[in-house]
JSON list of C-alpha atoms (C1' of nucleotides) in Angstrom, two decimals:
[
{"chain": "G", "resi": 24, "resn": "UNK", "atom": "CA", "xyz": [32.01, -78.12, 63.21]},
{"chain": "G", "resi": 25, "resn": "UNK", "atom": "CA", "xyz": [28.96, -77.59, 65.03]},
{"chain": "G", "resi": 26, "resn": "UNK", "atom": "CA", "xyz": [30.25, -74.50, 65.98]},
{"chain": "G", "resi": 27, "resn": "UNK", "atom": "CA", "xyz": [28.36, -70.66, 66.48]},
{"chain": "G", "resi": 28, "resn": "UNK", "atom": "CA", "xyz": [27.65, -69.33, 62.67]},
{"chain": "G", "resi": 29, "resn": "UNK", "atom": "CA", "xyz": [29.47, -66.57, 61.76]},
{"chain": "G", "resi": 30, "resn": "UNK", "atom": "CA", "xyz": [27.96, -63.00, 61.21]},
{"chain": "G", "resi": 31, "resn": "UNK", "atom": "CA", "xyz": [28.77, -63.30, 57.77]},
{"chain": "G", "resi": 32, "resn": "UNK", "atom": "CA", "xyz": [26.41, -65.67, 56.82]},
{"chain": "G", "resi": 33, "resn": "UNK", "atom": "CA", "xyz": [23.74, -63.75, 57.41]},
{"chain": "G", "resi": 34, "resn": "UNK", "atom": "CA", "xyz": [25.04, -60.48, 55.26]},
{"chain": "G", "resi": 35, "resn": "UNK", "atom": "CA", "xyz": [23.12, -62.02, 52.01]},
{"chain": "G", "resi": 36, "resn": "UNK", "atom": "CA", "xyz": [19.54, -61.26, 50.41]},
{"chain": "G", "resi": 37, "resn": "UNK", "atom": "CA", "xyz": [16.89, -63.36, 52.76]},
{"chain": "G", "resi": 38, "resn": "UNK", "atom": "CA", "xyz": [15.92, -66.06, 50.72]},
{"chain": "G", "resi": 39, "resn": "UNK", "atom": "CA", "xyz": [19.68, -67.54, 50.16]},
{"chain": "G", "resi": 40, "resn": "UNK", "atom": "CA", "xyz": [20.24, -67.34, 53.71]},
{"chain": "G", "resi": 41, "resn": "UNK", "atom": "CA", "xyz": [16.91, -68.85, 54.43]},
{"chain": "G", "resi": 42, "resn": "UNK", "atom": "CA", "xyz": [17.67, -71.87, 52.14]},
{"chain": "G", "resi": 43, "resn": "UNK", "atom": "CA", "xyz": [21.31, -71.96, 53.82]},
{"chain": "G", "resi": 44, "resn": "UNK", "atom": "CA", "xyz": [19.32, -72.28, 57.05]},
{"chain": "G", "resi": 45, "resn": "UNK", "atom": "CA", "xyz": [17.85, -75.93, 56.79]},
{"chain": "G", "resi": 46, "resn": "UNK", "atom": "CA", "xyz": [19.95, -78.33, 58.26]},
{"chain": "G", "resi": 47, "resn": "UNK", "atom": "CA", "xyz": [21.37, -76.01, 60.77]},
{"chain": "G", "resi": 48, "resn": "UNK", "atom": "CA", "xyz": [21.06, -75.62, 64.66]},
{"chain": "G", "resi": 49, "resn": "UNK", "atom": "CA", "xyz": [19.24, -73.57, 67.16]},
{"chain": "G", "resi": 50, "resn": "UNK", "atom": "CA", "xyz": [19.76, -74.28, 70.89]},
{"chain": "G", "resi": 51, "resn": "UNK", "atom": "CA", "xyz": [19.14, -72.81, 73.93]},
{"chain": "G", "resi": 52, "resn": "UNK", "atom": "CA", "xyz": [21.68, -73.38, 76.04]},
{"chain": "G", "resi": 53, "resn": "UNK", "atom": "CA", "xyz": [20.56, -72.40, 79.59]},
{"chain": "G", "resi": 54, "resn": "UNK", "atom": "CA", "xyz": [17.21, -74.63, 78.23]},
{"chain": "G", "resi": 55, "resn": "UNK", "atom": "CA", "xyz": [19.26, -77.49, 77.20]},
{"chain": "G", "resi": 56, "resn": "UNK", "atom": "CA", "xyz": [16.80, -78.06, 74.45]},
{"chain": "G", "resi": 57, "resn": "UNK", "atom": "CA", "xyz": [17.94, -77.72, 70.56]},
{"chain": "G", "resi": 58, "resn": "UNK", "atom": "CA", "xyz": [16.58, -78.46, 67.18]},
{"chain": "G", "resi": 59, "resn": "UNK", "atom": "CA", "xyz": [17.99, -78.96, 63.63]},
{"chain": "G", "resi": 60, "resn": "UNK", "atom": "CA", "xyz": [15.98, -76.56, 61.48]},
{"chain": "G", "resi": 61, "resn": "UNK", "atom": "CA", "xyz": [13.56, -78.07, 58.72]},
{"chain": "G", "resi": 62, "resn": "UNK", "atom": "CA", "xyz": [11.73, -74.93, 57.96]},
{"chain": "G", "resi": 63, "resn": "UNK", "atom": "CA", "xyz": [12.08, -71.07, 57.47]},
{"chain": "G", "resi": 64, "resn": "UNK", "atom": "CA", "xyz": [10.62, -68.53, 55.63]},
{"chain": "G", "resi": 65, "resn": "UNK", "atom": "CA", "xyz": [12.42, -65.08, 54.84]},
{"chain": "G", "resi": 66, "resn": "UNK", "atom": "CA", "xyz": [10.84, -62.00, 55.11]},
{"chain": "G", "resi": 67, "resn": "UNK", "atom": "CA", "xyz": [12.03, -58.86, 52.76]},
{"chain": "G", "resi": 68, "resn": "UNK", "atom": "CA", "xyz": [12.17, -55.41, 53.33]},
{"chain": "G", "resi": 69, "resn": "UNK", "atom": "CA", "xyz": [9.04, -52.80, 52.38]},
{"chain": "G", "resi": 70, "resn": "UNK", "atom": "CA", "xyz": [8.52, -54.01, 48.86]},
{"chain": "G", "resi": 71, "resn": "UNK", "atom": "CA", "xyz": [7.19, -57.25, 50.71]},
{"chain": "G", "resi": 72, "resn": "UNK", "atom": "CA", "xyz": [3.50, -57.53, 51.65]},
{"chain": "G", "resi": 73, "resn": "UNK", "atom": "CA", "xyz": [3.87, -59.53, 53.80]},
{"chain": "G", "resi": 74, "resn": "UNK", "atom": "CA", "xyz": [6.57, -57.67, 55.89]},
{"chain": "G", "resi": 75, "resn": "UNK", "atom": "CA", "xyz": [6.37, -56.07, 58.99]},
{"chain": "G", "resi": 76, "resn": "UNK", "atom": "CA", "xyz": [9.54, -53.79, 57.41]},
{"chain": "G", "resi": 77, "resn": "UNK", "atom": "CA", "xyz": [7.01, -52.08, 55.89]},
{"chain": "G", "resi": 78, "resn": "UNK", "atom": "CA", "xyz": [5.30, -50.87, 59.67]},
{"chain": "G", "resi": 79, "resn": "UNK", "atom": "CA", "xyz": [8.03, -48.96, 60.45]},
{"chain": "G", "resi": 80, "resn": "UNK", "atom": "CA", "xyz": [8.56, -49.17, 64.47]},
{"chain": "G", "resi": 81, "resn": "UNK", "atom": "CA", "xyz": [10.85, -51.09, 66.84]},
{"chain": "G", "resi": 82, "resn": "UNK", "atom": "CA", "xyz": [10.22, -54.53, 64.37]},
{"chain": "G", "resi": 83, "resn": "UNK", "atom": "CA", "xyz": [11.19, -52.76, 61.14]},
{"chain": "G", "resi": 84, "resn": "UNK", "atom": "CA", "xyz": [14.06, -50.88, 62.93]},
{"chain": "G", "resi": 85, "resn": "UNK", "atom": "CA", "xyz": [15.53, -54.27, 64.24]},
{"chain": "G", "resi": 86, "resn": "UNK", "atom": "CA", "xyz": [14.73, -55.96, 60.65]},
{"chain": "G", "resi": 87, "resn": "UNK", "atom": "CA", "xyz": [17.37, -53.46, 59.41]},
{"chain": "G", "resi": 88, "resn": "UNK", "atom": "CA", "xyz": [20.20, -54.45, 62.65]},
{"chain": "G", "resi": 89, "resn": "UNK", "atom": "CA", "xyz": [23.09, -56.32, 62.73]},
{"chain": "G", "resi": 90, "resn": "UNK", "atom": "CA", "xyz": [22.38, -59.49, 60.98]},
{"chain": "G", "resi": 91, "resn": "UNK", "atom": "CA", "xyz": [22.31, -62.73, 63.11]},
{"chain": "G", "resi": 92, "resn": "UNK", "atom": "CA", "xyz": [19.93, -60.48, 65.35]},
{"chain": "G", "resi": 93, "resn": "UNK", "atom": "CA", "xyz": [17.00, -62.25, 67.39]},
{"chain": "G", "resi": 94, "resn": "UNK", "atom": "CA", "xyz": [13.51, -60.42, 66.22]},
{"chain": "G", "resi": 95, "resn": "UNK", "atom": "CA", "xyz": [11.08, -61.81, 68.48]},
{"chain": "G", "resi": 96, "resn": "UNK", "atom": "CA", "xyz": [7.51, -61.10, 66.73]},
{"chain": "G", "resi": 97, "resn": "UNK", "atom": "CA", "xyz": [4.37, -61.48, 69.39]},
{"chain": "G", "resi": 98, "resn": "UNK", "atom": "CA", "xyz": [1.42, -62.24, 67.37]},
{"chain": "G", "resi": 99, "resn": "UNK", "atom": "CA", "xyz": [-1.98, -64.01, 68.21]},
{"chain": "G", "resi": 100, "resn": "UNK", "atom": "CA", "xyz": [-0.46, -64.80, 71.58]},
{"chain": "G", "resi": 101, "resn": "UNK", "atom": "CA", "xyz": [2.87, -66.98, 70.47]},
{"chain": "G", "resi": 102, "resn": "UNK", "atom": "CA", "xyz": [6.29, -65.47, 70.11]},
{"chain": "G", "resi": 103, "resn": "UNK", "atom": "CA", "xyz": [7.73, -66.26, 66.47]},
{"chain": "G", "resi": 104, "resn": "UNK", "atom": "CA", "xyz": [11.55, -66.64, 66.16]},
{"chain": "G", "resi": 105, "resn": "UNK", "atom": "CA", "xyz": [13.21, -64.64, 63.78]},
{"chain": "G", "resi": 106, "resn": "UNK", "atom": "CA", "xyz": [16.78, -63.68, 62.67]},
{"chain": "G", "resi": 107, "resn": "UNK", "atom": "CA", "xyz": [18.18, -60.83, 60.91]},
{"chain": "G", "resi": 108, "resn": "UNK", "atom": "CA", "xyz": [19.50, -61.53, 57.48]},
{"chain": "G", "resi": 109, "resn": "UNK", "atom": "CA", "xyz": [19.92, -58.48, 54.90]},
{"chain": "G", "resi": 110, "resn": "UNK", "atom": "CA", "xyz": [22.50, -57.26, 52.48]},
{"chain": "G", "resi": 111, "resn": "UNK", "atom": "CA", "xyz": [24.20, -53.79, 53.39]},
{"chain": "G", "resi": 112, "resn": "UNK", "atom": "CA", "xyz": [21.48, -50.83, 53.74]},
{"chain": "G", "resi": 113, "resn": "UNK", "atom": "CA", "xyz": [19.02, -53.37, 53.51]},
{"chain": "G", "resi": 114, "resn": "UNK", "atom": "CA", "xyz": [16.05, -55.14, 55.82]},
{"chain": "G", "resi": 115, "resn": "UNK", "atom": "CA", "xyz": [15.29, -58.99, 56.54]},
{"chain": "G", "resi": 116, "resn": "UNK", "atom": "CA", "xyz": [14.60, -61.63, 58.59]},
{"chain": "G", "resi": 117, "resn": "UNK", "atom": "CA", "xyz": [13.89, -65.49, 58.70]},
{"chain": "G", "resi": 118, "resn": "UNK", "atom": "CA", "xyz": [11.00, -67.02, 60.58]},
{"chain": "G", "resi": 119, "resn": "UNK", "atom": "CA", "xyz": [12.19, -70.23, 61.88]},
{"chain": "G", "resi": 120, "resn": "UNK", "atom": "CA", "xyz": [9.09, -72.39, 60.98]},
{"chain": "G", "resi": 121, "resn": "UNK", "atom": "CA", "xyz": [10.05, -76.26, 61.68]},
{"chain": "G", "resi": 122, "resn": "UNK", "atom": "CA", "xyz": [12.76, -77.84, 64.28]},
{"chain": "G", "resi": 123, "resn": "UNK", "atom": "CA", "xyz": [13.46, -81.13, 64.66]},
{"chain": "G", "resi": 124, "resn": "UNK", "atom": "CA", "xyz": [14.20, -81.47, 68.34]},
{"chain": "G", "resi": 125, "resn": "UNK", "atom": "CA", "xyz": [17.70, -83.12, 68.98]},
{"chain": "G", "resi": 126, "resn": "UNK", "atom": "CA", "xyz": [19.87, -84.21, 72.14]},
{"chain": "G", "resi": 127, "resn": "UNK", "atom": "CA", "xyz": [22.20, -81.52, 71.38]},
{"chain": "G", "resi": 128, "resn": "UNK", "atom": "CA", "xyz": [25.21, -83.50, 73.05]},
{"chain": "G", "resi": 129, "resn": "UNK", "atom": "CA", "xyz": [24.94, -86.56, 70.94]},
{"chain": "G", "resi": 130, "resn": "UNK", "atom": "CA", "xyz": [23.40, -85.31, 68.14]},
{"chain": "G", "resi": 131, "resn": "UNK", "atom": "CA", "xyz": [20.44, -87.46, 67.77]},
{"chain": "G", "resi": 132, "resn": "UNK", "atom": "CA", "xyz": [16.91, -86.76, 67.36]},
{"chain": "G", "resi": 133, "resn": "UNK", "atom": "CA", "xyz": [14.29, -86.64, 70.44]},
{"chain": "G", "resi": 134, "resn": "UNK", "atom": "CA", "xyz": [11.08, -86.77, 68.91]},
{"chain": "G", "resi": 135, "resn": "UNK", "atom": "CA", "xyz": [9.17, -86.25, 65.58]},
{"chain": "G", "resi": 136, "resn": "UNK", "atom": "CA", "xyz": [9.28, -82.81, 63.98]},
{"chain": "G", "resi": 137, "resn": "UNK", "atom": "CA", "xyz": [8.11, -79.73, 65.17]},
{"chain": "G", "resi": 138, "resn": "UNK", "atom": "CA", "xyz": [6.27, -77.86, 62.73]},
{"chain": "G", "resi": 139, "resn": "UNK", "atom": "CA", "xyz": [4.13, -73.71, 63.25]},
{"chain": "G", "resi": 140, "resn": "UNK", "atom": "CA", "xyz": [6.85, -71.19, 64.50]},
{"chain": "G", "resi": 141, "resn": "UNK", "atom": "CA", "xyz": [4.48, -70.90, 67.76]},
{"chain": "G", "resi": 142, "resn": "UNK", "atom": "CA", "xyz": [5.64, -74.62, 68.67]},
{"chain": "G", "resi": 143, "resn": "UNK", "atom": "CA", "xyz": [8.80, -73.98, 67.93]},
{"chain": "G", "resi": 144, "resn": "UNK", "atom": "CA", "xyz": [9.26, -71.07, 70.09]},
{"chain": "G", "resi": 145, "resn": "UNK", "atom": "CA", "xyz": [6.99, -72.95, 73.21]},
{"chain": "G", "resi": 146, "resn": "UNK", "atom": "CA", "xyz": [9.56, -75.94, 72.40]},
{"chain": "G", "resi": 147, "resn": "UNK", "atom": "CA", "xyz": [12.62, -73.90, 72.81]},
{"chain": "G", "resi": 148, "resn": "UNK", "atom": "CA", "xyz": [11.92, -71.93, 75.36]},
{"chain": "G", "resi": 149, "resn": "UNK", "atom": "CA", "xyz": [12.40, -68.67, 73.60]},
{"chain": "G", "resi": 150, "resn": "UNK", "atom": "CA", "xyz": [10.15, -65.53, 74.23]},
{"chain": "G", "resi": 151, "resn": "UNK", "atom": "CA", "xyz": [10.33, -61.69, 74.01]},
{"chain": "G", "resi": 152, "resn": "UNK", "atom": "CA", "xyz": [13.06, -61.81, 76.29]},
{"chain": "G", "resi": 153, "resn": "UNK", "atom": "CA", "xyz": [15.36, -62.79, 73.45]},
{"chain": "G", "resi": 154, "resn": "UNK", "atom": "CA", "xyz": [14.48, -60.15, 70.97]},
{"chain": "G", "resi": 155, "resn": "UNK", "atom": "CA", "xyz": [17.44, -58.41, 69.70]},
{"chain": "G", "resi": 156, "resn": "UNK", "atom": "CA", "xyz": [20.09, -61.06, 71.40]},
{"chain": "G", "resi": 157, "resn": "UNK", "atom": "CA", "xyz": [23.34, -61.59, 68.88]},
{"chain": "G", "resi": 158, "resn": "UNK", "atom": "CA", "xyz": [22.57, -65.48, 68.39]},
{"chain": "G", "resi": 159, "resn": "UNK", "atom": "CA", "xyz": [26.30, -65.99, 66.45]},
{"chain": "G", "resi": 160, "resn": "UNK", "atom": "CA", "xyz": [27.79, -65.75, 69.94]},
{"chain": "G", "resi": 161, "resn": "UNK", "atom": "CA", "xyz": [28.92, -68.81, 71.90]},
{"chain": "G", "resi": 162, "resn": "UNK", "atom": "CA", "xyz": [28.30, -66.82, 75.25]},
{"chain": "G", "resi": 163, "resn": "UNK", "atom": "CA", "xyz": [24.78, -66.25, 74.55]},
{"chain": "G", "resi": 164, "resn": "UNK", "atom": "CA", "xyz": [22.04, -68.58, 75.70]},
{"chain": "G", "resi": 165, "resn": "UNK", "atom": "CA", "xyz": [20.40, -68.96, 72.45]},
{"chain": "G", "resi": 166, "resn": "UNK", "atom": "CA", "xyz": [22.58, -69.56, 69.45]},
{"chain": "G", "resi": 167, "resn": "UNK", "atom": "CA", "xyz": [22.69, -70.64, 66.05]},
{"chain": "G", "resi": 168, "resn": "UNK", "atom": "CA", "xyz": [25.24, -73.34, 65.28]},
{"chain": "G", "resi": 169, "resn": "UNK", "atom": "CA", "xyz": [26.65, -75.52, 62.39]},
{"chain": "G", "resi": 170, "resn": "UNK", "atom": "CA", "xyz": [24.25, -78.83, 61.35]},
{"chain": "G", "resi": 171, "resn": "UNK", "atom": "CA", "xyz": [24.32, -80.91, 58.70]},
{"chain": "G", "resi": 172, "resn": "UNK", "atom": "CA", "xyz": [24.68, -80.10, 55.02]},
{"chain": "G", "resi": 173, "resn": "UNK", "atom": "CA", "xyz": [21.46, -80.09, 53.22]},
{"chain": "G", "resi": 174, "resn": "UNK", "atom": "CA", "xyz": [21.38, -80.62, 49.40]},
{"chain": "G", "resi": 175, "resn": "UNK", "atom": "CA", "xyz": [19.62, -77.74, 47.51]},
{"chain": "G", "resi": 176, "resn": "UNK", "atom": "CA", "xyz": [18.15, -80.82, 45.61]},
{"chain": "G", "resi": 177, "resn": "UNK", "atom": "CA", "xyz": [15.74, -81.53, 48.46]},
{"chain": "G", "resi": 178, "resn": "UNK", "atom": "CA", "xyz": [14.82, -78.25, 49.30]},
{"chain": "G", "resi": 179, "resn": "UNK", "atom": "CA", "xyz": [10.86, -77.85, 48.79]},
{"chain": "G", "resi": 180, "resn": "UNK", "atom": "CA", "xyz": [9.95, -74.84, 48.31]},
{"chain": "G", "resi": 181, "resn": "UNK", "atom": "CA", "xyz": [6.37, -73.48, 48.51]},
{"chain": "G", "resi": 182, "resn": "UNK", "atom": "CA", "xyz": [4.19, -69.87, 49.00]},
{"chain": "G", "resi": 183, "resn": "UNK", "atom": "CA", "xyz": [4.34, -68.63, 52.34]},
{"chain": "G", "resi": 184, "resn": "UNK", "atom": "CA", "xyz": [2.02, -69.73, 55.48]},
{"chain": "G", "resi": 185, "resn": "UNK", "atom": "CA", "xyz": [-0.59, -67.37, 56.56]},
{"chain": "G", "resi": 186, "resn": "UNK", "atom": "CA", "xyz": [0.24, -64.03, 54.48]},
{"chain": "G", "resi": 187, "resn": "UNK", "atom": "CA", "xyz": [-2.41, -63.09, 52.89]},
{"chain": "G", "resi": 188, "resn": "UNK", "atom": "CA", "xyz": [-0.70, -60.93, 49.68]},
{"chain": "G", "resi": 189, "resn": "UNK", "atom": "CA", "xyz": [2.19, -62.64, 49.14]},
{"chain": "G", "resi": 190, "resn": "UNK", "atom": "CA", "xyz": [4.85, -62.40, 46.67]},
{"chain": "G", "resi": 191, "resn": "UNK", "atom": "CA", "xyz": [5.08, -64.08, 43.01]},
{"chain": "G", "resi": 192, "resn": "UNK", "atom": "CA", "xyz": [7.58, -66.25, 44.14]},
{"chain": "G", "resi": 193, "resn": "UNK", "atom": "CA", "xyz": [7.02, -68.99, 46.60]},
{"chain": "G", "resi": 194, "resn": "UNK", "atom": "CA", "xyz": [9.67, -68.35, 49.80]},
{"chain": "G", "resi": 195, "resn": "UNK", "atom": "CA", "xyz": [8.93, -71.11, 52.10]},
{"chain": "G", "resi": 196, "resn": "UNK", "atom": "CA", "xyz": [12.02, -73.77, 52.28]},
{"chain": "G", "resi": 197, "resn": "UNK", "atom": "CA", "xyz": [11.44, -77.29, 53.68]},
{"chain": "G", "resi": 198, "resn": "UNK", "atom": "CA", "xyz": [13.50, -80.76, 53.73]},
{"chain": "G", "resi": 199, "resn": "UNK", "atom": "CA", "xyz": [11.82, -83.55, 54.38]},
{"chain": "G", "resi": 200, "resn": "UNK", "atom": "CA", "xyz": [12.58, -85.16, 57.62]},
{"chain": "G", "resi": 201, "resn": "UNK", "atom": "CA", "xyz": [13.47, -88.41, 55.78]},
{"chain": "G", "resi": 202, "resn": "UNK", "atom": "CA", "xyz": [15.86, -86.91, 53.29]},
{"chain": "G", "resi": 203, "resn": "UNK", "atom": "CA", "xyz": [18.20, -85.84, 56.46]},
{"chain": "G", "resi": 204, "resn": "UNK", "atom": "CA", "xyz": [21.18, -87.81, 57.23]},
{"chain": "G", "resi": 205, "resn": "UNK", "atom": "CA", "xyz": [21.36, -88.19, 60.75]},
{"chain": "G", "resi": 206, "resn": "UNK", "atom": "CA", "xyz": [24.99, -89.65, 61.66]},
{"chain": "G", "resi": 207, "resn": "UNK", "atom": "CA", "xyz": [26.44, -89.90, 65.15]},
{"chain": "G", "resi": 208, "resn": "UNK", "atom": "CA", "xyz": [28.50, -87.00, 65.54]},
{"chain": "G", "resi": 209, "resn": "UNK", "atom": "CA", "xyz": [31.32, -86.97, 68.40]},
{"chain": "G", "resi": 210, "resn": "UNK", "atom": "CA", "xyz": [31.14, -83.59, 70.11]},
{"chain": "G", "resi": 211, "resn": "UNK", "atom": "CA", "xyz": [34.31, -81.66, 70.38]},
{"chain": "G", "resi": 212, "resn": "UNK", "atom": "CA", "xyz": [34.09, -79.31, 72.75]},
{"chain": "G", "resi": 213, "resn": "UNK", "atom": "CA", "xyz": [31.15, -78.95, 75.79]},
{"chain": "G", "resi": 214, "resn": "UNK", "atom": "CA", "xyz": [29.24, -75.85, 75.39]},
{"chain": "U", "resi": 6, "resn": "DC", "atom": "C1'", "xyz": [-6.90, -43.54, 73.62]},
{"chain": "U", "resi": 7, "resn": "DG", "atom": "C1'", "xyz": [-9.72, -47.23, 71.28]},
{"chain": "U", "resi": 8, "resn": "DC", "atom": "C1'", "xyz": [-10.03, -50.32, 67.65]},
{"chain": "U", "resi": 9, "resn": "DC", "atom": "C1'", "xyz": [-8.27, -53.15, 63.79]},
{"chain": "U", "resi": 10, "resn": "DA", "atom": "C1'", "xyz": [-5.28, -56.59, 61.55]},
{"chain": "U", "resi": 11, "resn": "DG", "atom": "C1'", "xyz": [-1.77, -59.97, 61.34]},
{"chain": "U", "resi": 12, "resn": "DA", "atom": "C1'", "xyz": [3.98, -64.40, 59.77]},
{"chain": "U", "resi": 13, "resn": "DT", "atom": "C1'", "xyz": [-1.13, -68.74, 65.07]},
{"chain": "U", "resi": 14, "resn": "DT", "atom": "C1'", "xyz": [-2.82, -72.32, 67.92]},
{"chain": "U", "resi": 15, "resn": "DG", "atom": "C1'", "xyz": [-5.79, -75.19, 70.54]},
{"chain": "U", "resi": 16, "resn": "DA", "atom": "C1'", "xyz": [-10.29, -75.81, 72.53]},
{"chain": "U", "resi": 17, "resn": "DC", "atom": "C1'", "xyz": [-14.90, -76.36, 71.72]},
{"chain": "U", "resi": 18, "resn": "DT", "atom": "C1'", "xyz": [-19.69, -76.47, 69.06]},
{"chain": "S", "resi": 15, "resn": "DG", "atom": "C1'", "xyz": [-15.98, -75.15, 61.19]},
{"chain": "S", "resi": 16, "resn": "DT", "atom": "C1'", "xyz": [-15.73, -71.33, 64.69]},
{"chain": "S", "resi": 17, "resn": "DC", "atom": "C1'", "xyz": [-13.68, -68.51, 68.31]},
{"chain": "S", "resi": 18, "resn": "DA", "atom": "C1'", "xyz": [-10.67, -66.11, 71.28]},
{"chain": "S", "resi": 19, "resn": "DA", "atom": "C1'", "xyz": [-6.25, -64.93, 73.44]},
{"chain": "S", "resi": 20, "resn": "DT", "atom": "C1'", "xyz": [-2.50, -61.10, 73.10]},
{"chain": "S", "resi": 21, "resn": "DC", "atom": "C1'", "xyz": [1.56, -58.02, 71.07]},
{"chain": "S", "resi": 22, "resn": "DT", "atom": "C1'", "xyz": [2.67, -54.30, 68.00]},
{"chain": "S", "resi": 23, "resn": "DG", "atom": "C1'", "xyz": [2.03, -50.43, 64.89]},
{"chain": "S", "resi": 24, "resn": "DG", "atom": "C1'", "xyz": [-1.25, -47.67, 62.07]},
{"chain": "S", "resi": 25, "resn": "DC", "atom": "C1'", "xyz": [-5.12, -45.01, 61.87]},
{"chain": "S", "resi": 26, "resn": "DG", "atom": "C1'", "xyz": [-9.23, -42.26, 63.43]},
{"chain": "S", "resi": 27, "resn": "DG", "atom": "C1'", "xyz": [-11.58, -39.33, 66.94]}
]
DNA sequence: CGCCAGATTGACT
DNA sequence: GTCAATCTGGCGG
């Protein structure tokens, strides 16, 4: 446990691995700061409105990389977190909307949540310097790691933030902070 | 090359 | 409530 995720994981359509997402870990290791993640939204390829897929460029281009990919999206001055997640021949990625900032070592949390993708990133210390870094690798600064399990039962789902044509379907996964199961956790290997 | 819009945030009227 | 800062790609001249 609590180990890197594996590239596999994110070789599914967007929105499963988005939902898959809450409850699991993003740290920054030269940081030292880490958060479990609370909420994400996934992004699809050009038949979504709300895509940058469908801008073509470096952002679409990355969209459609090796999944577990950082895409780093500058906008309005904050860097938004994103990772790749698409089926074969296809394009996605999950913004990483909500952390809940954690003492990686022990597991526990630091502070209340962390919610708008622009805190997250300020929190974490991530920037454009991380776009396109392979976050399922334990030798990379930032990585995404094993958290705790998160029943689909308490997964609130609503429509996006800030997009102004969005799809039919609402694609923004939460858990309430109060529905996690914090438990002491003995670490088994230093990282 | 200039200008616009967007998955935002925080400061100020 | 309003405004502006700043990164990227598309579009117009």
């Amino acid at each position: 446990m609590r180990e890197v995720l594996e590239p596999s994981f994110f070789r599914r359509r967007p929105d499963l691995v988005a939902m898959d997402l809450l409850g699991k870990v993003i740290l920054n290791k030269r940081r030292g700061t880490a958060g479990i993640i609370i909420e994400v939204e996934p992004y699809f390829g050009p038949e979504d409105p709300a895509s940058r897929a469908r801008k073509g460029g470096d952002l679409a281009r990355t969209m459609g990389s090796e999944p577990c990919t950082a895409l780093i999206y500058g906008v309005h001055r904050q860097w938004l977190l994103n990772v790749v997640a698409h089926e074969e021949g296809e394009l996605g990625a999950i913004l990483i909307r909500g952390i809940i900032p954690i003492n990686f070592a022990i597991f526990e949390p630091l502070s209340k949540p962390i919610y708008g993708p622009g805190r997250v990133t300020k929190y974490l210390g991530v920037d454009k310097s991380f776009h396109k870094a392979f976050l399922c690798d334990p030798y990379q600064e930032l990585q995404l790691r094993h958290g705790l399990s998160v029943d689909a039962s308490l997964i609130t789902r609503s429509k996006r933030v800030g997009v102004r044509e969005d799809l039919p379907e609402p694609f923004n996964f939460k858990v309430r902070v109060e529905d996690l199961k914090m438990k002491r956790i003995p670490l088994k290997f230093q990282c």
